[in-house]
Tab-separated table of C-alpha atoms and ligand atoms in Angstrom:
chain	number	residue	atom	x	y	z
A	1	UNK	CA	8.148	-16.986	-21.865
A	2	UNK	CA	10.336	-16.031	-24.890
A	3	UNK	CA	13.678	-15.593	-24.921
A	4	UNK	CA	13.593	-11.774	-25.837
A	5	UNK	CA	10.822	-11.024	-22.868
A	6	UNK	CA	14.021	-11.634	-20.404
A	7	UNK	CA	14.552	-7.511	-20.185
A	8	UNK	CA	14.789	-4.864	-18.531
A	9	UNK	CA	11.071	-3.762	-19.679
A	10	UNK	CA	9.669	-6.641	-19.206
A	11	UNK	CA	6.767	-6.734	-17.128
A	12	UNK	CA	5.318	-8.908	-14.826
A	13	UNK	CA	1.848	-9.034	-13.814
A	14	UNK	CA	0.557	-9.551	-10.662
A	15	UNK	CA	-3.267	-10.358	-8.969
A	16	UNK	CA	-4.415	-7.137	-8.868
A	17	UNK	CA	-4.218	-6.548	-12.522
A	18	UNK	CA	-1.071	-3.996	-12.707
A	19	UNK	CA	2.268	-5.044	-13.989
A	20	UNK	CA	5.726	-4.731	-12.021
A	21	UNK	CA	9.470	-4.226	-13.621
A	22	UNK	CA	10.809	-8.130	-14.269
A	23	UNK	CA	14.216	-7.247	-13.150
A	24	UNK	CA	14.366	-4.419	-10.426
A	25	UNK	CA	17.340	-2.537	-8.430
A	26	UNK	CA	18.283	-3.725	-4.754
A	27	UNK	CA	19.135	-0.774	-2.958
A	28	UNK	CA	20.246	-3.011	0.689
A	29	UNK	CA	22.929	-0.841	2.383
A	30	UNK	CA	23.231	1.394	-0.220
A	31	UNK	CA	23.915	4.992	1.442
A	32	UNK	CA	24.955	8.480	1.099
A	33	UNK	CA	22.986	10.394	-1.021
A	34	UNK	CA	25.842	10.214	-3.796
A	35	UNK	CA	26.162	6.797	-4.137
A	36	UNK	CA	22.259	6.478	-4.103
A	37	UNK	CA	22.174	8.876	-7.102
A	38	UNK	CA	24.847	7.624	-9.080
A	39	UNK	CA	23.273	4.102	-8.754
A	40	UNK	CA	19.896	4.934	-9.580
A	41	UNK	CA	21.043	7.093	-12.061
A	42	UNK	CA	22.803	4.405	-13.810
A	43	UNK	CA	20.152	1.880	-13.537
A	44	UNK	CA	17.247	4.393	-14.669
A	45	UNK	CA	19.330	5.463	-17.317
A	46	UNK	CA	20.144	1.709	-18.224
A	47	UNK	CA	16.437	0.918	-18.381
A	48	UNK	CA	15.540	-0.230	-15.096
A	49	UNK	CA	12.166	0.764	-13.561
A	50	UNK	CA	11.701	-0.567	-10.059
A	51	UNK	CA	13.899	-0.048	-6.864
A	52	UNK	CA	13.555	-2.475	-4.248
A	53	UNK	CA	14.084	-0.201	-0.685
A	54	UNK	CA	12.831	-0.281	3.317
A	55	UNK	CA	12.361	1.157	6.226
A	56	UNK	CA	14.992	-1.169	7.687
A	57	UNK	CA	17.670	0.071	5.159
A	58	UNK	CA	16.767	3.914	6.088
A	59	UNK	CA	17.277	4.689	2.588
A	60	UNK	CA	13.971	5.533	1.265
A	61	UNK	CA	14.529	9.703	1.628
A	62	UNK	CA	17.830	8.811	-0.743
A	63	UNK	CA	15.928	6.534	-3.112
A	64	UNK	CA	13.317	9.426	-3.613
A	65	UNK	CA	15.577	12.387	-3.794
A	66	UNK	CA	17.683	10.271	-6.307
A	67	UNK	CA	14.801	9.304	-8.822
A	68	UNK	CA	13.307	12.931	-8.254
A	69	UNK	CA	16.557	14.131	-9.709
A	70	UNK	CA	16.783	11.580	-12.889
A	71	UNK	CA	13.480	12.630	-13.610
A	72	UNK	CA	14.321	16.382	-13.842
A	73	UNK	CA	17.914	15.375	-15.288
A	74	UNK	CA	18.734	15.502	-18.617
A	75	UNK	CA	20.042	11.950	-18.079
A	76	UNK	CA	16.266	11.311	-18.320
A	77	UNK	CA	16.547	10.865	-22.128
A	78	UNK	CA	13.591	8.855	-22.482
A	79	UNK	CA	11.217	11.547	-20.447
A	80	UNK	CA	10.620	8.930	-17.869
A	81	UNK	CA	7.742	10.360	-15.189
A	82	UNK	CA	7.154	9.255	-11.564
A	83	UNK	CA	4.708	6.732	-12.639
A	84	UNK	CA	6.841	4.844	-15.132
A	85	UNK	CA	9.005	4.205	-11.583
A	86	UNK	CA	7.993	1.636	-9.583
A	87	UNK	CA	9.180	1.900	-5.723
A	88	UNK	CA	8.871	-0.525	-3.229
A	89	UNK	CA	9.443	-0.126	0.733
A	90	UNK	CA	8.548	-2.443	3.333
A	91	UNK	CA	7.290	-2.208	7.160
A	92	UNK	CA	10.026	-2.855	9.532
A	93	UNK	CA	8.299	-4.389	12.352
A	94	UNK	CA	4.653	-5.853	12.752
A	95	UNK	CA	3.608	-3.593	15.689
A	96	UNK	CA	-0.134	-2.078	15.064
A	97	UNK	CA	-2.236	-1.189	12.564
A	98	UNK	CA	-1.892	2.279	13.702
A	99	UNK	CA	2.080	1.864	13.652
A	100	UNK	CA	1.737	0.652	10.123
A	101	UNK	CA	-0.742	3.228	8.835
A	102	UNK	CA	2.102	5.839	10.537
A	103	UNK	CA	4.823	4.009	8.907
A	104	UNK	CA	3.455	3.954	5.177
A	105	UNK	CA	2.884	7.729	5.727
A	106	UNK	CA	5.906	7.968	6.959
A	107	UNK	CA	7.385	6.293	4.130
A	108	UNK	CA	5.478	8.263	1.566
A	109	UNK	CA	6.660	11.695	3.098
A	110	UNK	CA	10.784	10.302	3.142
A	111	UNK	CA	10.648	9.465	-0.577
A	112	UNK	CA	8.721	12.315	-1.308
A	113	UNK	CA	7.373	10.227	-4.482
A	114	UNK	CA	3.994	10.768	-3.376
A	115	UNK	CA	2.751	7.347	-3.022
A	116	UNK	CA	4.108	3.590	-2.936
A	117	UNK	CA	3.663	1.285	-5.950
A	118	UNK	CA	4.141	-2.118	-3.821
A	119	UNK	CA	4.323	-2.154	0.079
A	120	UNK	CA	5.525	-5.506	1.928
A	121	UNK	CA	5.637	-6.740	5.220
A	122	UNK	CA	9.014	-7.186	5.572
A	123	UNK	CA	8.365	-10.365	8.032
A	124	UNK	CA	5.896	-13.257	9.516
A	125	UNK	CA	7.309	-11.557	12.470
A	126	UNK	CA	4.967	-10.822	15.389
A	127	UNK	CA	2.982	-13.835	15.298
A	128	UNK	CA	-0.570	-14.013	13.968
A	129	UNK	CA	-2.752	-11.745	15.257
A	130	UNK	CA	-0.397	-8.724	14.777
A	131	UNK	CA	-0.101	-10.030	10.820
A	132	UNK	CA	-3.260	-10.006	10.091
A	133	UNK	CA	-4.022	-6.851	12.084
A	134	UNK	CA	-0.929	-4.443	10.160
A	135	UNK	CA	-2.048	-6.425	6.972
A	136	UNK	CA	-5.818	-4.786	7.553
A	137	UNK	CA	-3.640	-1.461	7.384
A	138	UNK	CA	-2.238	-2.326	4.193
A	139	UNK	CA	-5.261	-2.983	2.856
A	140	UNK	CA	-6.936	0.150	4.240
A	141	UNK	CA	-4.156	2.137	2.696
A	142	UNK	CA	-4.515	0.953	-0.644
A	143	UNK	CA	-8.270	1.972	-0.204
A	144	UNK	CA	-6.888	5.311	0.247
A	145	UNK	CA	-4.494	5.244	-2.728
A	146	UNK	CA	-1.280	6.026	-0.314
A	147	UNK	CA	-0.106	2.370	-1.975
A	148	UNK	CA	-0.510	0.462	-5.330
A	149	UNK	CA	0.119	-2.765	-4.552
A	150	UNK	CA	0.490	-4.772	-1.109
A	151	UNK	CA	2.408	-8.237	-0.458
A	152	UNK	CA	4.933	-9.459	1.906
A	153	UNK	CA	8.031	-11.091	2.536
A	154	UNK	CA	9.725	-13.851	4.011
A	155	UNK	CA	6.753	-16.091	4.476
A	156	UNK	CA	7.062	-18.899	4.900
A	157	UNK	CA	3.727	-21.548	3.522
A	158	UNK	CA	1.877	-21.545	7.178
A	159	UNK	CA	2.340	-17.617	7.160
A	160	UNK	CA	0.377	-17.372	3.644
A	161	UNK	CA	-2.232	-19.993	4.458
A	162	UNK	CA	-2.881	-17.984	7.241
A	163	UNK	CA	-3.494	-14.660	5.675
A	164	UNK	CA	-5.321	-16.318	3.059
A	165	UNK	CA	-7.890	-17.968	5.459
A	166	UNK	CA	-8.745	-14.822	6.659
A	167	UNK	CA	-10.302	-13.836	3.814
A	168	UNK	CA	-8.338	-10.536	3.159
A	169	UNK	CA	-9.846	-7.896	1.036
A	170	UNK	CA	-6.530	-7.820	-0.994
A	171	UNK	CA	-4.320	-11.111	-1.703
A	172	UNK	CA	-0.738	-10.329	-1.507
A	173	UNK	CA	0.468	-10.168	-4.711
A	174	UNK	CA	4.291	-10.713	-3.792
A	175	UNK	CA	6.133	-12.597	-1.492
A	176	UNK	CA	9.828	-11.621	-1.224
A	177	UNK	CA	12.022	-14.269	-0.307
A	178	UNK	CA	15.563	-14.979	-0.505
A	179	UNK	CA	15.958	-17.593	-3.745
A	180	UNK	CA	18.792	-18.405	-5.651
A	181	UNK	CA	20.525	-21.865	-6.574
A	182	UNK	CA	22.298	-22.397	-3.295
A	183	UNK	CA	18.986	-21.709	-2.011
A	184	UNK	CA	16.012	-22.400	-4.334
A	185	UNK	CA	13.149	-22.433	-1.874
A	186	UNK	CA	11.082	-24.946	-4.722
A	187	UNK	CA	8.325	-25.914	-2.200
A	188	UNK	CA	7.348	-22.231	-0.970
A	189	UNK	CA	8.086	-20.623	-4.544
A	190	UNK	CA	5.836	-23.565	-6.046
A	191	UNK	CA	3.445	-22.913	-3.454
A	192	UNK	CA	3.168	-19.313	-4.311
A	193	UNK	CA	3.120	-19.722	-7.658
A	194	UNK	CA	0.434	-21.862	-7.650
A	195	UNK	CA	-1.345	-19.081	-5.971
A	196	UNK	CA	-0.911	-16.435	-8.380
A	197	UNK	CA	1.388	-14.917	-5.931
A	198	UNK	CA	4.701	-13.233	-7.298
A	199	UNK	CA	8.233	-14.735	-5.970
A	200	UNK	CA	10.890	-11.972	-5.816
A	201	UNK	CA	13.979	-13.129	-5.671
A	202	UNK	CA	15.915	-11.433	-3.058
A	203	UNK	CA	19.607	-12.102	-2.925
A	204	UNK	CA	19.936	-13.699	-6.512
A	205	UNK	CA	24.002	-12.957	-6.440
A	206	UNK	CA	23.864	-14.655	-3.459
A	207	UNK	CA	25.393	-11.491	-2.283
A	208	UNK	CA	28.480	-12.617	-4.183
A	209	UNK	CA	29.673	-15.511	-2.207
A	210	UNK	CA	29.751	-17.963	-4.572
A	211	UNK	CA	30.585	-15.816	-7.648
A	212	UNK	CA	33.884	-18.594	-8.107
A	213	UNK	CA	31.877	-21.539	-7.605
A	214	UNK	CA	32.965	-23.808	-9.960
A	215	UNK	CA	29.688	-25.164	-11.680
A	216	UNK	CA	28.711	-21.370	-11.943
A	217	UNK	CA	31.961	-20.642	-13.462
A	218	UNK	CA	31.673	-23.049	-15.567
A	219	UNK	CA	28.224	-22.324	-16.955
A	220	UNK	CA	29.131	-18.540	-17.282
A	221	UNK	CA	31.867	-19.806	-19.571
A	222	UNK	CA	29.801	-22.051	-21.268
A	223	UNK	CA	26.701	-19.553	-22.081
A	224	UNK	CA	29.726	-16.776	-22.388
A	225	UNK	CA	28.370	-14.564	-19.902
A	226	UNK	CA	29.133	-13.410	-16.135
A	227	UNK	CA	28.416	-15.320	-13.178
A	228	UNK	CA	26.002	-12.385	-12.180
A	229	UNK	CA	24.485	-13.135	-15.145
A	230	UNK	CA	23.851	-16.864	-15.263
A	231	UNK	CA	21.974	-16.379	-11.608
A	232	UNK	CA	20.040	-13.504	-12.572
A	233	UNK	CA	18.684	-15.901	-15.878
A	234	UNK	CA	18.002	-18.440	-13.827
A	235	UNK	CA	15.966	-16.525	-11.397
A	236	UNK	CA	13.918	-15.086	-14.254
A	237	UNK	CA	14.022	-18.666	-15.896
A	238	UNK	CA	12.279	-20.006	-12.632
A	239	UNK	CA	9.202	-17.173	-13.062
A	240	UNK	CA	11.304	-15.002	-10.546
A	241	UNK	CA	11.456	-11.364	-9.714
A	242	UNK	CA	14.927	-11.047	-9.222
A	243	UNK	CA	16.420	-7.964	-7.193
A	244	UNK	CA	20.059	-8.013	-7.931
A	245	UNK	CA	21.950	-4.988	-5.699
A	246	UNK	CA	24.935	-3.341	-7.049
A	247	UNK	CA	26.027	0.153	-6.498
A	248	UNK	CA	28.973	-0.157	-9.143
A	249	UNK	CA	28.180	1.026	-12.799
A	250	UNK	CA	29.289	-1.923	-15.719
A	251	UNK	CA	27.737	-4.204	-12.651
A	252	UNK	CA	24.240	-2.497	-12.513
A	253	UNK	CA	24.272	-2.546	-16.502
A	254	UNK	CA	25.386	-5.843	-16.859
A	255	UNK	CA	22.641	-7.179	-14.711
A	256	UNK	CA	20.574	-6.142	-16.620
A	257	UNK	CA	21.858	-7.335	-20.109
A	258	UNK	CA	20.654	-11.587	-19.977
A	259	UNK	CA	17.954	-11.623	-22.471
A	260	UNK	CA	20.292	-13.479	-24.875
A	261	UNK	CA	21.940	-15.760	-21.845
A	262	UNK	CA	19.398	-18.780	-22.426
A	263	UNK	CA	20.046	-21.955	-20.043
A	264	UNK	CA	18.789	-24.907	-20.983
A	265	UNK	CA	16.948	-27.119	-19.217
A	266	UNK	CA	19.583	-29.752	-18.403
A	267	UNK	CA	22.023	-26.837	-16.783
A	268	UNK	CA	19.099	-25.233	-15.036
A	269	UNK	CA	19.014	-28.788	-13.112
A	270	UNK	CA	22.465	-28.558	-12.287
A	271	UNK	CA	21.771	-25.128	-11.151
A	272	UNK	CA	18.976	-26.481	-8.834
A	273	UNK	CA	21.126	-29.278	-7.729
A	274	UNK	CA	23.445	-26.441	-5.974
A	275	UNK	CA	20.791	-25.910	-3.451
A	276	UNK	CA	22.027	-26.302	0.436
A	277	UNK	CA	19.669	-23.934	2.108
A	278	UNK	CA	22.339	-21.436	2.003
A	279	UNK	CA	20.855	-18.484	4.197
A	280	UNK	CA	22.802	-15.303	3.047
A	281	UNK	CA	20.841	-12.906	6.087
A	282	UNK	CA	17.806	-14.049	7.997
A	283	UNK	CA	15.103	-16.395	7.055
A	284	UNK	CA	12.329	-15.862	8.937
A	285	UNK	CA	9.783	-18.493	6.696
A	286	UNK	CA	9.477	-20.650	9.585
A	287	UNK	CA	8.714	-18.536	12.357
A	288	UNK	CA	5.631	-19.175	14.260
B	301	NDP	P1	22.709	-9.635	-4.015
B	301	NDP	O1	22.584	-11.111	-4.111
B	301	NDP	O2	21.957	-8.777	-4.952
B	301	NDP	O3	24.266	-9.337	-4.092
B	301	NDP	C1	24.789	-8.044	-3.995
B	301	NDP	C2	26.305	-8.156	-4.022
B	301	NDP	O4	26.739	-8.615	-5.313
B	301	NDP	C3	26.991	-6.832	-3.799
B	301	NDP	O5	28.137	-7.076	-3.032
B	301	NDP	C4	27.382	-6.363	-5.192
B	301	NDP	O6	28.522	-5.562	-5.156
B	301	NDP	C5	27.672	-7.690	-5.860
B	301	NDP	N1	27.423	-7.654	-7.322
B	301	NDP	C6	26.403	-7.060	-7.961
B	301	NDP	N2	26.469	-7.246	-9.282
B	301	NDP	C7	27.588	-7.983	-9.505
B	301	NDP	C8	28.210	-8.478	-10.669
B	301	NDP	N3	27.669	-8.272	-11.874
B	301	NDP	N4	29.374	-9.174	-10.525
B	301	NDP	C9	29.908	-9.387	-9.313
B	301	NDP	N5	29.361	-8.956	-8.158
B	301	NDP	C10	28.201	-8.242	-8.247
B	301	NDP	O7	22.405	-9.269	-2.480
B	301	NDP	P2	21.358	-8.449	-1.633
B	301	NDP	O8	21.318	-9.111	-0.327
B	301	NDP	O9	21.648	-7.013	-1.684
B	301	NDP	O10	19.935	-8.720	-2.319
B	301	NDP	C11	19.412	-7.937	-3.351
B	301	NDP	C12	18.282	-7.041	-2.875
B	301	NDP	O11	17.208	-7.810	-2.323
B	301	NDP	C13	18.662	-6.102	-1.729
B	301	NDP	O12	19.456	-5.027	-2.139
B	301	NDP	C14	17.300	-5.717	-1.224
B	301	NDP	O13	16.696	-4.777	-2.070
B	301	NDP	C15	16.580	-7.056	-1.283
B	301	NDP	N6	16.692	-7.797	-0.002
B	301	NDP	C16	15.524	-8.081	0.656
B	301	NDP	C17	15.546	-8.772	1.857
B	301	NDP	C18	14.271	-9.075	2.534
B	301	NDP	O14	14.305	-9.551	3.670
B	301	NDP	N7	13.135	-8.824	1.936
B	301	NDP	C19	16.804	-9.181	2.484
B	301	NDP	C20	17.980	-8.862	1.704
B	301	NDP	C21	17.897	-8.220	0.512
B	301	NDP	P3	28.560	-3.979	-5.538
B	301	NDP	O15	27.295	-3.330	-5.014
B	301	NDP	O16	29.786	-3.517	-4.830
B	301	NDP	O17	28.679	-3.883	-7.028
């Protein structure tokens, strides 16, 4: 990819044929309707177009409400609509198809943005049958246009295989996982790769734990950019999705700003070299 596609709209596409924002907003434990707005607000102004929410972080009716009011704001100087947004939610728990197909509603009616552009399965939890069976209702709501886009998150290679044997209407298009140097993930990410299957990169700050570590430092100072930066490049560098969360203004712009950070190839296999399986949350990949 060239160096300049590294931006904030730059696409991605994925297996269905639509494109998704390369670089997108985490909104994890963001809350309060203020904070939400001045977040989005500042990343929608900045020139960010997707917003990476849940049903977990039971901050989809702020998400909504806050891109509602860009949109109508005159910080909307580039007369952005709702379908130049792209908002993704996920399903909390693999319960039913029912529960799911009441969930996505659900979802739909919090945000008030009228539909969902990409809808994950948050987890492999459940086990197999119960999967497949809420995956059938994210295929079914696609059919009825109440979602864009379907994929998942946190599976792990078994959980894919899987869904993939059982020859799903709709391949996922995404898998969310948590990726970063101190955690690269090469075998799934290669795995989904190979699939046509979009990795996004879920804690690529590593929620800022090892901002100070000293080969990141020392790259940062070396391609004269942040720390946030040099991990958000390398995500993208990798074919990532990266998600990077930050309710704090210069952050969210600065997160954005890498298309002219360029790592070469000998300091993206230092980078790599960091990995120790560093779990920053959960990692569900190798549930059964
Ligand atoms: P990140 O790796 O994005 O790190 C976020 C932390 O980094 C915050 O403390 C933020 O602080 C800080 N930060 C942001 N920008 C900078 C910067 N430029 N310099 C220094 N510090 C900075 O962690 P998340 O776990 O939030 O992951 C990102 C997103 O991925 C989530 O918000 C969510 O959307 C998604 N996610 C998905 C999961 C899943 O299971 N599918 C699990 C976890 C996350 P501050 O906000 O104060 O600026």
């Amino acid at each position: 990819m060239a160096q300049s596609a590294y931006s904030l709209s730059s696409t991605v596409k994925v297996n269905n044929g639509s494109s998704i924002p390369l670089i997108q907003l985490g909104v994890y434990m963001v809350s309060g309707q203020e904070t939400m707005n001045h977040a989005v607000h500042t990343a929608l102004g900045a020139g960010y177009r997707g917003i990476d929410s849940a049903e977990w972080y039971q901050n989809e009716r702020e998400v909504g409400r806050a891109v509602r009011s860009f949109l109508s704001s005159p910080d909307n100087k580039a007369s952005l609509r709702r379908e130049d947004i792209e908002f993704t939610t996920k399903l909390k728990s693999n319960i039913s198809y029912s529960a799911t197909r009441k969930s996505i509603k659900r979802s739909i009616e919090e945000s008030g943005l009228g539909y969902i552009d990409l809808y994950l399965l948050h987890s492999p939890y459940g086990g197999k049958s119960k999967r497949l069976e809420c995956w059938r209702a994210v295929e079914d709501a696609i059919g009825e246009g109440e979602i864009k886009i379907g994929g998942v998150s946190n599976f792990g290679i078994k959980h894919l295989e899987e869904l993939l044997a059982s020859t799903p209407r709709v391949t996922p298009a995404v898998n969310q996982v948590e990726i970063h140097p101190f955690n690269t993930q090469s075998k799934l990410s290669k795995f989904c790769q190979k699939k046509g299957i979009v990795v996004q990169a879920w804690g690529p700050l590593v929620r800022g734990m090892r901002m100070e570590h000293h080969t990141i430092s020392s790259l940062a100072k070396k391609y004269t950019c942040s720390p946030a930066q040099l991990l958000i490049r390398w995500s993208l560098q990798h074919g990532y999705v990266p998600l990077p969360k930050s309710v704090t203004p210069h952050r969210i712009i600065e997160n954005g700003q890498v298309h002219d950070v360029e790592i070469e190839a000998f300091d993206m296999e230092k980078l790599d070299a960091l990995d120790e399986h560093l779990v920053t949350d959960w990692d569900p990949t190798n549930t059964d």
